[in-house]
Short mmCIF file of C-alpha atoms in Angstrom, two decimals:
data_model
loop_
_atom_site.label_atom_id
_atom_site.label_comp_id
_atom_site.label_asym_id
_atom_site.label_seq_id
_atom_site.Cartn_x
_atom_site.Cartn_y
_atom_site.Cartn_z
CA UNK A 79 21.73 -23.78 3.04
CA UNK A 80 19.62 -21.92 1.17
CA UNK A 81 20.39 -23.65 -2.25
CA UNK A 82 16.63 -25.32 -2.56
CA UNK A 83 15.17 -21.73 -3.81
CA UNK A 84 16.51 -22.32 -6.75
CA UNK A 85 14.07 -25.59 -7.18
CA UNK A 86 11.17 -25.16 -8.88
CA UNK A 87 9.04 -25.81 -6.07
CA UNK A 88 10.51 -22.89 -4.61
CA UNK A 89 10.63 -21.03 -7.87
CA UNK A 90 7.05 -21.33 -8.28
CA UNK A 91 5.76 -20.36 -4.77
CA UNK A 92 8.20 -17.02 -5.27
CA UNK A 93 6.37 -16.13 -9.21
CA UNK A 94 2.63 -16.87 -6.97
CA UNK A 95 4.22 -14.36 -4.05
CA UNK A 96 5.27 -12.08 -6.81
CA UNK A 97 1.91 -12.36 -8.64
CA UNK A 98 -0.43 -12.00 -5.18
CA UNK A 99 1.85 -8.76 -4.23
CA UNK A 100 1.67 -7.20 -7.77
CA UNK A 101 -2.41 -7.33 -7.69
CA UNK A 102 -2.40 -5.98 -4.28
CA UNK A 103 -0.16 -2.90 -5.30
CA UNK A 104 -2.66 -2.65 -8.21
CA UNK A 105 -5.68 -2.44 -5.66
CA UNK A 106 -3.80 -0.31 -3.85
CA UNK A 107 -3.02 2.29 -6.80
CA UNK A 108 -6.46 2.44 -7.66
CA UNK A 109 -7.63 3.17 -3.95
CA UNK A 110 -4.74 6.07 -4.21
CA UNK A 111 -6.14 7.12 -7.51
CA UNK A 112 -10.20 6.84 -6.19
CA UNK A 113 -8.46 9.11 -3.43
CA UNK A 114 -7.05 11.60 -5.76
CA UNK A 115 -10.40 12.03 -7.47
CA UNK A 116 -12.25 12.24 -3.71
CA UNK A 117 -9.84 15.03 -2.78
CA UNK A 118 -10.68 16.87 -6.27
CA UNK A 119 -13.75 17.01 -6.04
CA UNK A 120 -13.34 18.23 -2.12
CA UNK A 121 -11.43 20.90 -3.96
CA UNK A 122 -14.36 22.03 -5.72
CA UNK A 123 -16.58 21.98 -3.52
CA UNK A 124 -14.91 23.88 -1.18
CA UNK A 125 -13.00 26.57 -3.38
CA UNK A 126 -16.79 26.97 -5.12
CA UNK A 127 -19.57 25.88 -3.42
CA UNK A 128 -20.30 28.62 -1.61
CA UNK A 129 -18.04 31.78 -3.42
CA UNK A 130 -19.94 34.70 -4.91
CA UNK A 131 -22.44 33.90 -7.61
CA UNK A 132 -20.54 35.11 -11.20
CA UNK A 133 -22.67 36.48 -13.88
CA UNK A 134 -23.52 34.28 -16.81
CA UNK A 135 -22.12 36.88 -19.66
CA UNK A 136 -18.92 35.95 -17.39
CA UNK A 137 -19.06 31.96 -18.09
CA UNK A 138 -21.24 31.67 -20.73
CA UNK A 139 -19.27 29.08 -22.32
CA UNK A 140 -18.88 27.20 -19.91
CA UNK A 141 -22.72 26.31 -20.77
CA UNK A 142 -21.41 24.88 -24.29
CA UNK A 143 -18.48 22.90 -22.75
CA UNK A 144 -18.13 22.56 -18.69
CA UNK A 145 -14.33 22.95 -16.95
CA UNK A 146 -14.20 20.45 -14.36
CA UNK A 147 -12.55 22.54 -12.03
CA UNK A 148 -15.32 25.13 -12.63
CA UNK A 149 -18.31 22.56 -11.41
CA UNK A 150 -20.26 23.67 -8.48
CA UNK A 151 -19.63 27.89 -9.22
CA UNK A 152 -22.77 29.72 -9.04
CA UNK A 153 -23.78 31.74 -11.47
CA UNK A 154 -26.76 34.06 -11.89
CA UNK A 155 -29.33 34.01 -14.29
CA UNK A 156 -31.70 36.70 -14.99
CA UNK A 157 -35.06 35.66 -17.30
CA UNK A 158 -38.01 33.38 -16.96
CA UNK A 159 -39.25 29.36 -16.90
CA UNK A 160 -40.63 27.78 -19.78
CA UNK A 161 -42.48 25.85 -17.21
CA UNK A 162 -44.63 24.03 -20.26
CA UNK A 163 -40.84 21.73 -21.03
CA UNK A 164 -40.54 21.07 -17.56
CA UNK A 165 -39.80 17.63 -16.83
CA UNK A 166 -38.76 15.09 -14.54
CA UNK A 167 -35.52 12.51 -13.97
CA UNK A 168 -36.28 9.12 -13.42
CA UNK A 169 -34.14 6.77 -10.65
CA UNK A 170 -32.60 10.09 -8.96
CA UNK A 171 -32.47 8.53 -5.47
CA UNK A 172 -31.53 11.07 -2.16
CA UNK A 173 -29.69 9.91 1.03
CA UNK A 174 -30.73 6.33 0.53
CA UNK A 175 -34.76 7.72 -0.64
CA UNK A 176 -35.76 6.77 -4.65
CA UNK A 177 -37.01 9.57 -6.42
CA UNK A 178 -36.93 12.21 -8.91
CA UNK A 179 -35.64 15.64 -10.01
CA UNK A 180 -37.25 18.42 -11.43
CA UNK A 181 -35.38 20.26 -14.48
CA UNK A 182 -37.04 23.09 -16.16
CA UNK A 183 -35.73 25.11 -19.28
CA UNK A 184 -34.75 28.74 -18.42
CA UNK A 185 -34.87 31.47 -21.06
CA UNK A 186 -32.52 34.55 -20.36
CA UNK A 187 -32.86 37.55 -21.46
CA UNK A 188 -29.51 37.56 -24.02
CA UNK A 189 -32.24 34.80 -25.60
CA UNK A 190 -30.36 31.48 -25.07
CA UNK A 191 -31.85 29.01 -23.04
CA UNK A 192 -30.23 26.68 -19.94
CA UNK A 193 -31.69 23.84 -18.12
CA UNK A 194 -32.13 24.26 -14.61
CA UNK A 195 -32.64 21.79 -11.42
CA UNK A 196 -35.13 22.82 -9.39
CA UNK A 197 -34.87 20.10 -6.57
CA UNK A 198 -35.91 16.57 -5.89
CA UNK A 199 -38.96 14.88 -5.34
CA UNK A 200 -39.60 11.72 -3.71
CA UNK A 201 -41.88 8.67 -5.23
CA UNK A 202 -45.55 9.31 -5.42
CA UNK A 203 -48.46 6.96 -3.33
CA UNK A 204 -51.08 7.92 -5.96
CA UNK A 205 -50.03 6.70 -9.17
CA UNK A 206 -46.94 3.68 -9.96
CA UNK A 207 -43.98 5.33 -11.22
CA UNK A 208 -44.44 9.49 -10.90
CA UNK A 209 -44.50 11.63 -7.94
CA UNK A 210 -47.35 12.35 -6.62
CA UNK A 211 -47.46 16.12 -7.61
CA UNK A 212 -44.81 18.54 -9.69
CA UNK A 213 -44.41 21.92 -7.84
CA UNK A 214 -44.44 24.76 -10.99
CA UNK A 215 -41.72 26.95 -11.40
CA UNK A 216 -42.61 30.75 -10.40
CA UNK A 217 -43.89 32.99 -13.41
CA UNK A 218 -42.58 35.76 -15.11
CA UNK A 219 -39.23 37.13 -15.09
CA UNK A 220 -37.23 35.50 -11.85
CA UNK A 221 -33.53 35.99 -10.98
CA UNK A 222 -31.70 32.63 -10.26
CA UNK A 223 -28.98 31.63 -8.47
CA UNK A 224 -27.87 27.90 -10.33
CA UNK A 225 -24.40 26.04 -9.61
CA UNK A 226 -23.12 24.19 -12.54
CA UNK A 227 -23.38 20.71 -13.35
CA UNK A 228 -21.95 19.18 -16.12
CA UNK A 229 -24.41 17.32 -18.51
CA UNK A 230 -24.56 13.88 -18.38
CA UNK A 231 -24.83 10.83 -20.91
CA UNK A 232 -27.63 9.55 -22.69
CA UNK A 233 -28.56 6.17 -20.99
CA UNK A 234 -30.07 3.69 -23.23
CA UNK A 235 -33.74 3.06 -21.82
CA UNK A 236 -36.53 5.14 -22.16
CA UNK A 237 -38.66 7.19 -20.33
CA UNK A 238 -42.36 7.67 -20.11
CA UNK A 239 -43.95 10.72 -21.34
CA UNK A 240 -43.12 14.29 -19.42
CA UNK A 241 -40.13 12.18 -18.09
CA UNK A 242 -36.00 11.81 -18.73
CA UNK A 243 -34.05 8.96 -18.28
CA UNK A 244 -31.11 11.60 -17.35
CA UNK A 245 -29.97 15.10 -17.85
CA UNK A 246 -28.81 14.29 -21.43
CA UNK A 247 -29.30 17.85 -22.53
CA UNK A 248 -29.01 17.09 -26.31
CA UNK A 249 -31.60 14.33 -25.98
CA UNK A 250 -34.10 17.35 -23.78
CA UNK A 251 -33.76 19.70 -26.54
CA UNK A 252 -34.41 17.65 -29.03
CA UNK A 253 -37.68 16.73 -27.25
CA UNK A 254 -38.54 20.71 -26.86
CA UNK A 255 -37.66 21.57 -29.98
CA UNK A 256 -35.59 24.65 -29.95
CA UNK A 257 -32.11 24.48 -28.71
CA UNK A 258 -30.27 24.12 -25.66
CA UNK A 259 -26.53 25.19 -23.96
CA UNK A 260 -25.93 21.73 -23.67
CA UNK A 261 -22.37 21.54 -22.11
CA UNK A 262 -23.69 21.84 -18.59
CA UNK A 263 -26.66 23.22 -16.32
CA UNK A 264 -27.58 24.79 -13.75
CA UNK A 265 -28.45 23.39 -10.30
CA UNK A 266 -30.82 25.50 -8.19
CA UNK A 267 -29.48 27.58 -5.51
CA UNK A 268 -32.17 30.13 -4.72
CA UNK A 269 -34.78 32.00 -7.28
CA UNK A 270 -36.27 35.20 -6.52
CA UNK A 271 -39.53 35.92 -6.34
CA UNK A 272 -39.65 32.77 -4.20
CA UNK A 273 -43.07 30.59 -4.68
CA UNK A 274 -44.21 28.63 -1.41
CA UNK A 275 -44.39 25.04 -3.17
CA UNK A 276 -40.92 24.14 -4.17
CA UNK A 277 -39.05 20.80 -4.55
CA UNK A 278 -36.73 19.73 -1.81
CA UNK A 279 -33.49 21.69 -2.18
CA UNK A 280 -30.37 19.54 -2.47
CA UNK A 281 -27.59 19.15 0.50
CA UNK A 282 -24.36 20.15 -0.06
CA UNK A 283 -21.86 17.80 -0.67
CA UNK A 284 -20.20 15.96 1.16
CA UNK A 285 -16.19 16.75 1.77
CA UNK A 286 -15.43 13.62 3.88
CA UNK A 287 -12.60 11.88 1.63
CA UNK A 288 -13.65 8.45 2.82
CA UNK A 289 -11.76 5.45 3.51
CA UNK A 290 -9.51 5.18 0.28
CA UNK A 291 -6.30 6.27 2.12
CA UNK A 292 -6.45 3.14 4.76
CA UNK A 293 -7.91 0.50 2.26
CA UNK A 294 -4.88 1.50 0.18
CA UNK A 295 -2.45 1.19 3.35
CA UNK A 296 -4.13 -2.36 3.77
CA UNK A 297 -3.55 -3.58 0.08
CA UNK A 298 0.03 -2.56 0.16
CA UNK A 299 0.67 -3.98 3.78
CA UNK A 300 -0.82 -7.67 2.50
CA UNK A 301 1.46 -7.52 -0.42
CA UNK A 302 4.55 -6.80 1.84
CA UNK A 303 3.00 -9.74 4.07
CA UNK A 304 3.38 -12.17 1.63
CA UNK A 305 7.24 -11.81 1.10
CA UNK A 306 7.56 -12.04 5.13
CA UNK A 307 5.44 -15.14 4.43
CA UNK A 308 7.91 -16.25 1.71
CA UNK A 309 10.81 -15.78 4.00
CA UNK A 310 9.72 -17.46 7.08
CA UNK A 311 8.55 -20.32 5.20
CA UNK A 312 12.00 -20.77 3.54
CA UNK A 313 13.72 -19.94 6.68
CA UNK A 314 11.82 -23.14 8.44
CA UNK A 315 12.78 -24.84 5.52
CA UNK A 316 16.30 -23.92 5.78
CA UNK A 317 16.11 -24.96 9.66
CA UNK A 318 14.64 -28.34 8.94
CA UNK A 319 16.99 -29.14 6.21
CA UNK A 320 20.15 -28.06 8.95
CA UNK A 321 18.32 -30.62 11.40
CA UNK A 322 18.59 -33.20 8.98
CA UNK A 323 21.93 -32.59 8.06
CA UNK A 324 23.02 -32.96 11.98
CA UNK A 325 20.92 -35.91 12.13
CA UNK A 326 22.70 -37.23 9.08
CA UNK A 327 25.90 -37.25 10.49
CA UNK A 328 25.50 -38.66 13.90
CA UNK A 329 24.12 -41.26 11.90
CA UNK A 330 27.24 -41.78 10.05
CA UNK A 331 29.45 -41.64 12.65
CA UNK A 332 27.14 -44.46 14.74
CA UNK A 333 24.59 -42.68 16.99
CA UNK A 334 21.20 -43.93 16.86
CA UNK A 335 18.78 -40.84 17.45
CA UNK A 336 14.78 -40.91 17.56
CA UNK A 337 12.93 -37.88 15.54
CA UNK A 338 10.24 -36.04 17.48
CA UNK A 339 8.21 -32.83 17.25
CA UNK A 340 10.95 -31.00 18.82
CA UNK A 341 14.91 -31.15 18.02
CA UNK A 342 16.52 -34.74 17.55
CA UNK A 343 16.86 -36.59 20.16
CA UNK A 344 19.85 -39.26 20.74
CA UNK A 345 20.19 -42.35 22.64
CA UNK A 346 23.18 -42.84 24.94
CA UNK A 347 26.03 -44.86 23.37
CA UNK A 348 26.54 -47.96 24.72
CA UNK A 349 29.02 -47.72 27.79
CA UNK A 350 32.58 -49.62 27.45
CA UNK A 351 33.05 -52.87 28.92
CA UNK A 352 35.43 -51.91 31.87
CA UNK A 353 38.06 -54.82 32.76
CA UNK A 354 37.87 -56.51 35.27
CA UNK A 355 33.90 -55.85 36.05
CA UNK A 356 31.77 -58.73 37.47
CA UNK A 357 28.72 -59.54 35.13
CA UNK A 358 26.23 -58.03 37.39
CA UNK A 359 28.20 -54.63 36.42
CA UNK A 360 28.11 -54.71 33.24
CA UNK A 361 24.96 -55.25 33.56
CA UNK A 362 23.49 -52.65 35.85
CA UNK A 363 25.77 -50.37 33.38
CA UNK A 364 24.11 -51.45 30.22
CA UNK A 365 20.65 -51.06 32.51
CA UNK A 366 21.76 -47.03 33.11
CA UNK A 367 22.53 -46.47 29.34
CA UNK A 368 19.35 -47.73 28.37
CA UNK A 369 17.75 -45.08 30.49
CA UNK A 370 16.01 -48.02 33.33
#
């Protein structure tokens, strides 16, 4: 019944089946793997977000070359701004707002140097392409509280003057002209003393994992669809093909049968002359058969 799979008509609509599940299994991986990364980062965030600041002599090297699973810790860092290298981050846009942040160079007292994020600011009115004022870092010596970041990659386009294209720490210190840790830096938590005019502090992030779990469940569920496809649509076949066969032989053995939407549907045979019958009958008989 079922020997027209093997055609390659059939053949071919099983290797497109095959083909349409396989990329939705791949979509769906990747929406498990997006997950996986999601639910990492959660991790972080929650395991370090908000634990006791460490001191730096504690992670200093993680300055020169970031753990991933150590982003977000705070650390504290005791010295003072070099608020004349301060710059600001091009494109940095907040909760749907374009903008910029505010990175300043801060010199601790063991004498190395880290790059700190003060905060964001939001696009100026006054003048096309900078904020419309830079708040200055407080003087002196200042205690911080930074979380880490780690740095990111140099982006090829420039930047105007006083201005980065990203936090490409390797490309900053070359600009200042003394060096940098540049495996990570530090995003601004609180700094004390406190000045009054400070960039807008950034939220927390967020630990909502999103909708990669049920866009995954979907890609999978389409690629199981399409072999139920497959199958009903050879199972109609199968049906039609059994129709026909019945059809066949009623036709061989000398019914005559009209097709229609629905199953096959056969005329009455032709009754038997009876002996003896008067012609009027036979004819009212051969009337009946023919359905009048």
């Amino acid at each position: 019944m079922y020997r027209f799979l093997f055609s390659s008509k059939w053949l071919g609509y099983l290797l497109l089946a095959a083909i349409f599940a396989a990329g939705c299994v791949g979509l769906g991986r990747w929406q498990m793997d997006r997950r996986a990364e999601t639910l990492a980062e959660i991790n972080r965030v929650v395991s370090n977000y908000s634990a006791d600041p460490v001191p730096f002599a504690s992670v200093r090297d993680q300055f020169s070359r970031l753990n991933p699973e150590r982003e977000w810790t705070q650390v504290e860092l005791k010295g003072s701004y070099d608020a004349d290298g301060q710059r600001i981050v091009r494109n940095r846009p907040l909760n749907g707002q374009p903008g910029y942040e505010v990175v300043v160079p801060f010199k601790l007292e063991s004498g190395e140097t880290v790059v700190v994020d003060r905060g964001w600011l939001p696009i100026g009115n006054n003048t096309p392409g900078r904020p419309d004022s830079v708040p200055a870092p407080p003087r002196g010596p200042v205690t911080v509280v930074a979380r880490l970041k780690p740095a990111e990659p140099e982006l090829q386009r420039g930047a105007p003057d006083g201005q980065l294209a990203s936090i490409d720490l390797a490309a900053y210190s070359a600009q200042l002209g003394y060096p940098l840790l540049t495996g990570a830096y530090g995003q601004l938590a609180s700094e004390s003393p406190a000045v009054q005019d400070m960039p807008f502090p950034f939220p927390k992030p967020s630990t909502d994992e999103g909708t990669h779990l049920s866009y995954s469940l979907q890609w999978f569920a389409f690629g199981v669809l399409m072999f139920v496809g497959f199958g009903y649509a050879a199972r109609q076949q199968a049906r039609n093909a059994a129709i026909d066969a019945e059809d066949a032989e009623a036709d061989a053995a000398g019914g005559v049968f009209l097709h229609s939407s629905g199953p096959a549907v056969r005329r009455r045979p032709a009754p038997r002359k009876r002996k003896n019958a008067t012609a009027e009958e036979e004819e009212d008989a051969i009337l009946d058969a023919q359905g009048f």
